[in-house]
């Protein structure tokens, strides 16, 4: 019950951002990130899971896995925001976004494939157990962990270079 007012507030913030804070690439990437996150939050609400499960071929477990895939997708535009804020050329970031989205799609597909047993058992992946669950969580973690590793490599390069 507490979540719905927060979800509503999140939706208002996202709508306001799209209306009034949409002038730069960083703002648009951030708005895309927040839009996907709000969608993910809606998908995680039990009433929405149940509605989708009752009115589509998806089960509640499948909807939960779709929400994990959506959160992976939200990381792609967020990496673009981070790249722009760290001073990367916007043209380079624009080209990189397609790679980020491609990787997010491949990782989301990996989550769906790894979640097959959990869907058959109609159990969430986190309690289904097994190596397939571990693989799903690894796929879930790749993009969020890619930025810190790339950032630390950039810092090392900049401190190791003469000058």
Coordinates of N, CA and C in Angstrom, one line a residue, residues 2-151:
X2 N 2.0 1.2 0.7 CA 2.9 2.4 0.8 C 3.5 2.7 -0.6
X3 N 3.7 1.6 -1.4 CA 4.5 1.8 -2.7 C 3.7 2.6 -3.7
X4 N 2.4 2.5 -3.7 CA 1.6 3.2 -4.8 C 1.7 4.7 -4.7
X5 N 1.7 5.4 -3.5 CA 1.9 6.8 -3.6 C 3.3 7.2 -4.0
X6 N 4.3 6.3 -3.7 CA 5.7 6.6 -4.2 C 5.8 6.4 -5.7
X7 N 5.1 5.3 -6.2 CA 5.2 5.1 -7.6 C 4.5 6.3 -8.3
X8 N 3.4 6.7 -7.8 CA 2.7 7.9 -8.4 C 3.6 9.1 -8.4
X9 N 4.3 9.4 -7.3 CA 5.2 10.5 -7.2 C 6.4 10.3 -8.2
X10 N 6.9 9.1 -8.3 CA 7.9 8.9 -9.3 C 7.4 9.2 -10.7
X11 N 6.2 8.8 -11.0 CA 5.6 9.0 -12.3 C 5.5 10.5 -12.6
X12 N 5.1 11.3 -11.6 CA 5.0 12.7 -11.8 C 6.3 13.4 -12.0
X13 N 7.3 12.9 -11.3 CA 8.7 13.4 -11.4 C 9.2 13.1 -12.9
X14 N 9.0 11.9 -13.3 CA 9.4 11.5 -14.6 C 8.7 12.4 -15.7
X15 N 7.4 12.5 -15.6 CA 6.6 13.3 -16.5 C 7.1 14.8 -16.5
X16 N 7.4 15.3 -15.3 CA 7.9 16.7 -15.3 C 9.3 16.8 -15.9
X17 N 10.1 15.8 -15.7 CA 11.4 15.8 -16.3 C 11.3 15.8 -17.8
X18 N 10.4 15.0 -18.4 CA 10.3 14.9 -19.8 C 9.8 16.2 -20.3
X19 N 8.9 16.9 -19.6 CA 8.3 18.2 -20.0 C 9.3 19.3 -19.9
X20 N 10.0 19.5 -18.8 CA 10.8 20.7 -18.6 C 12.3 20.4 -18.5
X21 N 12.8 19.2 -18.5 CA 14.2 19.0 -18.4 C 14.6 18.0 -19.5
X22 N 14.6 18.4 -20.7 CA 14.7 17.6 -21.8 C 15.6 18.2 -22.9
X23 N 16.4 19.2 -22.5 CA 17.1 20.0 -23.4 C 18.5 19.5 -23.9
X24 N 19.1 18.7 -23.0 CA 20.4 18.2 -23.4 C 20.4 16.6 -23.5
X25 N 21.4 16.1 -24.1 CA 21.5 14.7 -24.2 C 21.5 14.0 -22.9
X26 N 22.3 14.6 -21.9 CA 22.4 14.0 -20.6 C 21.0 13.9 -19.9
X27 N 20.2 15.0 -20.1 CA 18.9 15.0 -19.5 C 18.0 14.0 -20.2
X28 N 18.1 13.8 -21.5 CA 17.2 12.8 -22.2 C 17.6 11.4 -21.8
X29 N 19.0 11.1 -21.7 CA 19.4 9.8 -21.2 C 18.9 9.5 -19.8
X30 N 19.0 10.6 -18.9 CA 18.5 10.4 -17.6 C 17.0 10.2 -17.5
X31 N 16.3 10.9 -18.3 CA 14.9 10.7 -18.4 C 14.5 9.3 -18.9
X32 N 15.2 8.8 -19.9 CA 15.0 7.4 -20.3 C 15.3 6.4 -19.2
X33 N 16.4 6.7 -18.5 CA 16.7 5.8 -17.4 C 15.6 5.8 -16.3
X34 N 15.1 7.0 -15.9 CA 14.0 7.0 -14.9 C 12.7 6.5 -15.4
X35 N 12.4 6.6 -16.7 CA 11.2 6.1 -17.3 C 11.2 4.5 -17.2
X36 N 12.4 3.9 -17.5 CA 12.5 2.5 -17.5 C 12.4 2.0 -16.0
X37 N 13.0 2.8 -15.1 CA 13.0 2.4 -13.7 C 11.5 2.5 -13.1
X38 N 10.8 3.5 -13.5 CA 9.4 3.6 -13.1 C 8.6 2.4 -13.7
X39 N 8.8 2.1 -14.9 CA 8.2 0.9 -15.5 C 8.5 -0.3 -14.8
X40 N 9.8 -0.5 -14.4 CA 10.2 -1.7 -13.7 C 9.5 -1.7 -12.3
X41 N 9.4 -0.6 -11.7 CA 8.7 -0.6 -10.4 C 7.2 -1.0 -10.5
X42 N 6.6 -0.5 -11.6 CA 5.2 -0.9 -11.9 C 5.1 -2.4 -12.1
X43 N 6.1 -3.0 -12.9 CA 6.1 -4.4 -13.1 C 6.3 -5.2 -11.9
X44 N 7.0 -4.7 -10.9 CA 7.2 -5.4 -9.6 C 6.1 -5.3 -8.6
X45 N 5.1 -4.5 -8.9 CA 3.9 -4.4 -8.0 C 3.0 -5.6 -8.2
X46 N 2.7 -6.3 -7.1 CA 1.9 -7.5 -7.2 C 0.6 -7.4 -8.0
X47 N -0.1 -6.3 -7.8 CA -1.3 -6.1 -8.6 C -1.1 -6.1 -10.1
X48 N 0.0 -5.5 -10.5 CA 0.3 -5.4 -11.9 C 0.8 -6.7 -12.4
X49 N 1.6 -7.4 -11.6 CA 2.1 -8.8 -12.0 C 0.9 -9.7 -12.2
X50 N -0.1 -9.6 -11.3 CA -1.3 -10.5 -11.3 C -2.1 -10.1 -12.5
X51 N -2.3 -8.8 -12.8 CA -3.1 -8.3 -13.9 C -2.5 -8.8 -15.3
X52 N -1.2 -8.7 -15.4 CA -0.5 -9.2 -16.6 C -0.6 -10.7 -16.8
X53 N -0.4 -11.4 -15.6 CA -0.5 -12.8 -15.7 C -1.9 -13.3 -16.0
X54 N -2.9 -12.6 -15.6 CA -4.3 -13.0 -15.8 C -4.7 -12.6 -17.3
X55 N -4.0 -11.7 -17.9 CA -4.5 -11.2 -19.2 C -3.5 -11.4 -20.3
X56 N -2.5 -12.2 -20.1 CA -1.5 -12.5 -21.1 C -1.0 -13.9 -20.9
X57 N -0.2 -14.4 -21.9 CA 0.4 -15.7 -21.7 C 1.5 -15.8 -20.6
X58 N 1.9 -14.7 -20.1 CA 3.0 -14.6 -19.1 C 2.5 -15.0 -17.7
X59 N 3.3 -15.7 -16.9 CA 3.1 -16.0 -15.5 C 3.6 -14.9 -14.7
X60 N 3.2 -14.9 -13.4 CA 3.8 -13.8 -12.5 C 5.3 -13.9 -12.5
X61 N 5.9 -15.1 -12.5 CA 7.3 -15.3 -12.5 C 7.9 -14.7 -13.7
X62 N 7.3 -14.9 -14.9 CA 7.8 -14.4 -16.1 C 7.8 -12.8 -16.0
X63 N 6.7 -12.2 -15.5 CA 6.7 -10.8 -15.3 C 7.8 -10.3 -14.4
X64 N 8.1 -11.0 -13.4 CA 9.2 -10.7 -12.5 C 10.5 -10.7 -13.3
X65 N 10.7 -11.7 -14.1 CA 11.9 -11.7 -14.9 C 12.0 -10.6 -15.9
X66 N 10.8 -10.3 -16.5 CA 10.8 -9.1 -17.4 C 11.2 -7.9 -16.7
X67 N 10.8 -7.7 -15.4 CA 11.2 -6.5 -14.7 C 12.7 -6.5 -14.5
X68 N 13.3 -7.7 -14.3 CA 14.8 -7.7 -14.1 C 15.5 -7.3 -15.5
X69 N 14.9 -7.8 -16.6 CA 15.4 -7.4 -17.9 C 15.3 -5.9 -18.1
X70 N 14.2 -5.3 -17.6 CA 13.9 -3.9 -17.8 C 15.0 -3.1 -17.0
X71 N 15.3 -3.5 -15.8 CA 16.3 -2.8 -15.0 C 17.7 -2.9 -15.7
X72 N 18.0 -4.0 -16.3 CA 19.2 -4.1 -17.1 C 19.2 -3.1 -18.2
X73 N 18.1 -3.0 -18.9 CA 17.9 -2.0 -20.0 C 18.1 -0.6 -19.5
X74 N 17.7 -0.3 -18.2 CA 17.8 1.1 -17.7 C 19.2 1.5 -17.5
X75 N 20.1 0.5 -17.4 CA 21.5 0.9 -17.1 C 22.2 1.4 -18.4
X76 N 21.7 1.0 -19.6 CA 22.3 1.5 -20.8 C 22.3 3.0 -20.9
X77 N 21.1 3.7 -20.8 CA 21.1 5.1 -20.9 C 21.8 5.8 -19.7
X78 N 21.8 5.1 -18.5 CA 22.5 5.7 -17.4 C 24.0 5.7 -17.6
X79 N 24.5 4.7 -18.3 CA 25.9 4.7 -18.6 C 26.3 5.9 -19.6
X80 N 25.3 6.2 -20.4 CA 25.5 7.4 -21.3 C 25.5 8.7 -20.5
X81 N 24.7 8.8 -19.5 CA 24.7 10.0 -18.6 C 26.1 10.1 -17.9
X82 N 26.5 9.0 -17.4 CA 27.8 9.0 -16.7 C 29.0 9.4 -17.7
X83 N 28.9 8.9 -18.9 CA 29.9 9.2 -19.9 C 29.9 10.7 -20.2
X84 N 28.7 11.2 -20.4 CA 28.7 12.7 -20.7 C 29.1 13.5 -19.5
X85 N 28.7 13.1 -18.3 CA 29.1 13.9 -17.1 C 30.6 13.8 -16.8
X86 N 31.3 12.7 -17.3 CA 32.7 12.6 -17.1 C 33.5 13.2 -18.2
X87 N 32.8 13.9 -19.1 CA 33.5 14.7 -20.1 C 33.7 14.1 -21.5
X88 N 33.1 12.9 -21.7 CA 33.3 12.3 -23.0 C 32.5 13.1 -24.1
X89 N 33.1 13.0 -25.3 CA 32.5 13.7 -26.4 C 31.1 13.2 -26.7
X90 N 30.0 14.1 -26.8 CA 28.7 13.6 -27.0 C 28.5 12.7 -28.2
X91 N 29.3 13.0 -29.3 CA 29.2 12.2 -30.5 C 29.7 10.8 -30.2
X92 N 30.7 10.6 -29.4 CA 31.2 9.3 -29.0 C 30.2 8.6 -28.2
X93 N 29.6 9.3 -27.2 CA 28.6 8.7 -26.4 C 27.4 8.3 -27.2
X94 N 27.0 9.1 -28.2 CA 25.9 8.7 -29.0 C 26.1 7.4 -29.7
X95 N 27.4 7.2 -30.2 CA 27.7 6.0 -30.9 C 27.8 4.8 -29.9
X96 N 28.3 5.1 -28.7 CA 28.4 4.0 -27.7 C 27.1 3.6 -27.2
X97 N 26.1 4.4 -27.2 CA 24.7 4.0 -26.7 C 24.2 2.8 -27.4
X98 N 24.5 2.6 -28.6 CA 24.0 1.5 -29.4 C 24.7 0.2 -28.9
X99 N 25.9 0.3 -28.5 CA 26.7 -0.8 -27.9 C 26.1 -1.2 -26.6
X100 N 25.8 -0.1 -25.8 CA 25.2 -0.3 -24.4 C 23.9 -1.0 -24.5
X101 N 23.0 -0.6 -25.4 CA 21.7 -1.2 -25.6 C 21.8 -2.6 -26.2
X102 N 22.8 -2.8 -27.0 CA 23.0 -4.2 -27.6 C 23.4 -5.1 -26.4
X103 N 24.4 -4.7 -25.7 CA 24.8 -5.5 -24.5 C 23.7 -5.7 -23.5
X104 N 22.9 -4.7 -23.2 CA 21.8 -4.8 -22.3 C 20.8 -5.9 -22.9
X105 N 20.5 -5.8 -24.2 CA 19.6 -6.8 -24.8 C 20.1 -8.2 -24.7
X106 N 21.4 -8.4 -24.9 CA 22.0 -9.7 -24.8 C 22.0 -10.2 -23.4
X107 N 22.3 -9.3 -22.4 CA 22.2 -9.7 -21.0 C 20.8 -10.0 -20.6
X108 N 19.8 -9.3 -21.1 CA 18.4 -9.5 -20.8 C 18.0 -10.9 -21.3
X109 N 18.4 -11.2 -22.5 CA 18.1 -12.5 -23.1 C 18.8 -13.6 -22.3
X110 N 20.0 -13.3 -21.8 CA 20.6 -14.3 -20.9 C 19.8 -14.5 -19.6
X111 N 19.2 -13.5 -19.1 CA 18.4 -13.6 -17.9 C 17.2 -14.4 -18.2
X112 N 16.5 -14.2 -19.3 CA 15.4 -15.0 -19.7 C 15.7 -16.5 -19.9
X113 N 16.8 -16.7 -20.6 CA 17.2 -18.1 -20.8 C 17.6 -18.8 -19.4
X114 N 18.3 -18.1 -18.6 CA 18.7 -18.6 -17.3 C 17.5 -18.8 -16.4
X115 N 16.5 -18.0 -16.6 CA 15.3 -18.1 -15.7 C 14.3 -19.1 -16.1
X116 N 14.6 -19.9 -17.2 CA 13.6 -20.9 -17.7 C 13.2 -21.9 -16.6
X117 N 14.1 -22.4 -15.8 CA 13.7 -23.4 -14.8 C 12.8 -22.7 -13.7
X118 N 13.2 -21.5 -13.3 CA 12.4 -20.8 -12.3 C 11.0 -20.5 -12.9
X119 N 10.9 -20.2 -14.1 CA 9.5 -20.0 -14.7 C 8.7 -21.3 -14.7
X120 N 9.4 -22.4 -15.1 CA 8.7 -23.7 -15.1 C 8.2 -24.0 -13.7
X121 N 9.0 -23.7 -12.7 CA 8.6 -24.0 -11.3 C 7.7 -23.0 -10.7
X122 N 7.5 -21.9 -11.5 CA 6.7 -20.7 -11.0 C 7.2 -20.2 -9.7
X123 N 8.6 -20.1 -9.6 CA 9.2 -19.6 -8.4 C 10.2 -18.4 -8.8
X124 N 10.3 -17.4 -8.0 CA 11.3 -16.4 -8.3 C 12.7 -17.0 -8.4
X125 N 13.5 -16.4 -9.3 CA 14.9 -16.9 -9.5 C 15.7 -16.9 -8.2
X126 N 15.4 -15.9 -7.4 CA 16.2 -15.8 -6.1 C 16.0 -17.0 -5.2
X127 N 14.9 -17.6 -5.3 CA 14.7 -18.8 -4.4 C 14.6 -20.1 -5.2
X128 N 14.7 -20.0 -6.5 CA 14.7 -21.2 -7.3 C 16.1 -22.0 -7.1
X129 N 17.2 -21.3 -6.9 CA 18.5 -21.9 -6.7 C 19.1 -22.4 -8.0
X130 N 20.3 -23.0 -7.9 CA 21.0 -23.6 -9.0 C 21.9 -22.6 -9.8
X131 N 22.7 -23.2 -10.6 CA 23.7 -22.4 -11.4 C 23.0 -21.5 -12.4
X132 N 21.8 -21.9 -12.9 CA 21.1 -21.0 -13.8 C 20.7 -19.7 -13.1
X133 N 20.4 -19.8 -11.9 CA 20.1 -18.5 -11.1 C 21.3 -17.7 -10.9
X134 N 22.4 -18.3 -10.7 CA 23.7 -17.6 -10.5 C 24.0 -16.9 -11.8
X135 N 23.8 -17.6 -13.0 CA 24.1 -17.0 -14.3 C 23.2 -15.8 -14.5
X136 N 22.0 -15.9 -14.1 CA 21.0 -14.8 -14.3 C 21.5 -13.6 -13.5
X137 N 21.9 -13.8 -12.3 CA 22.4 -12.6 -11.5 C 23.7 -12.1 -12.0
X138 N 24.6 -12.9 -12.5 CA 25.8 -12.4 -13.2 C 25.4 -11.5 -14.4
X139 N 24.5 -12.0 -15.2 CA 24.0 -11.2 -16.3 C 23.4 -9.9 -15.8
X140 N 22.7 -9.9 -14.7 CA 22.1 -8.7 -14.1 C 23.2 -7.7 -13.7
X141 N 24.4 -8.2 -13.3 CA 25.4 -7.4 -12.7 C 26.4 -6.8 -13.7
X142 N 26.5 -7.4 -14.9 CA 27.6 -7.0 -15.8 C 27.6 -5.5 -16.1
X143 N 26.5 -5.0 -16.6 CA 26.5 -3.5 -17.0 C 26.8 -2.6 -15.8
X144 N 26.2 -2.8 -14.6 CA 26.5 -1.9 -13.5 C 27.9 -1.9 -13.1
X145 N 28.6 -3.1 -13.2 CA 30.0 -3.2 -12.8 C 30.9 -2.8 -13.9
X146 N 30.4 -2.6 -15.1 CA 31.3 -2.2 -16.2 C 31.8 -0.8 -16.1
X147 N 30.9 0.1 -15.6 CA 31.3 1.5 -15.5 C 32.4 1.7 -14.4
X148 N 32.3 1.2 -13.2 CA 33.4 1.4 -12.3 C 34.8 0.8 -12.8
X149 N 34.7 -0.3 -13.4 CA 36.0 -0.9 -13.9 C 36.5 0.0 -15.0
X150 N 35.7 0.5 -15.9 CA 36.2 1.3 -17.0 C 36.7 2.7 -16.4
X151 N 36.0 3.2 -15.5 CA 36.3 4.5 -14.9 C 37.7 4.3 -14.1

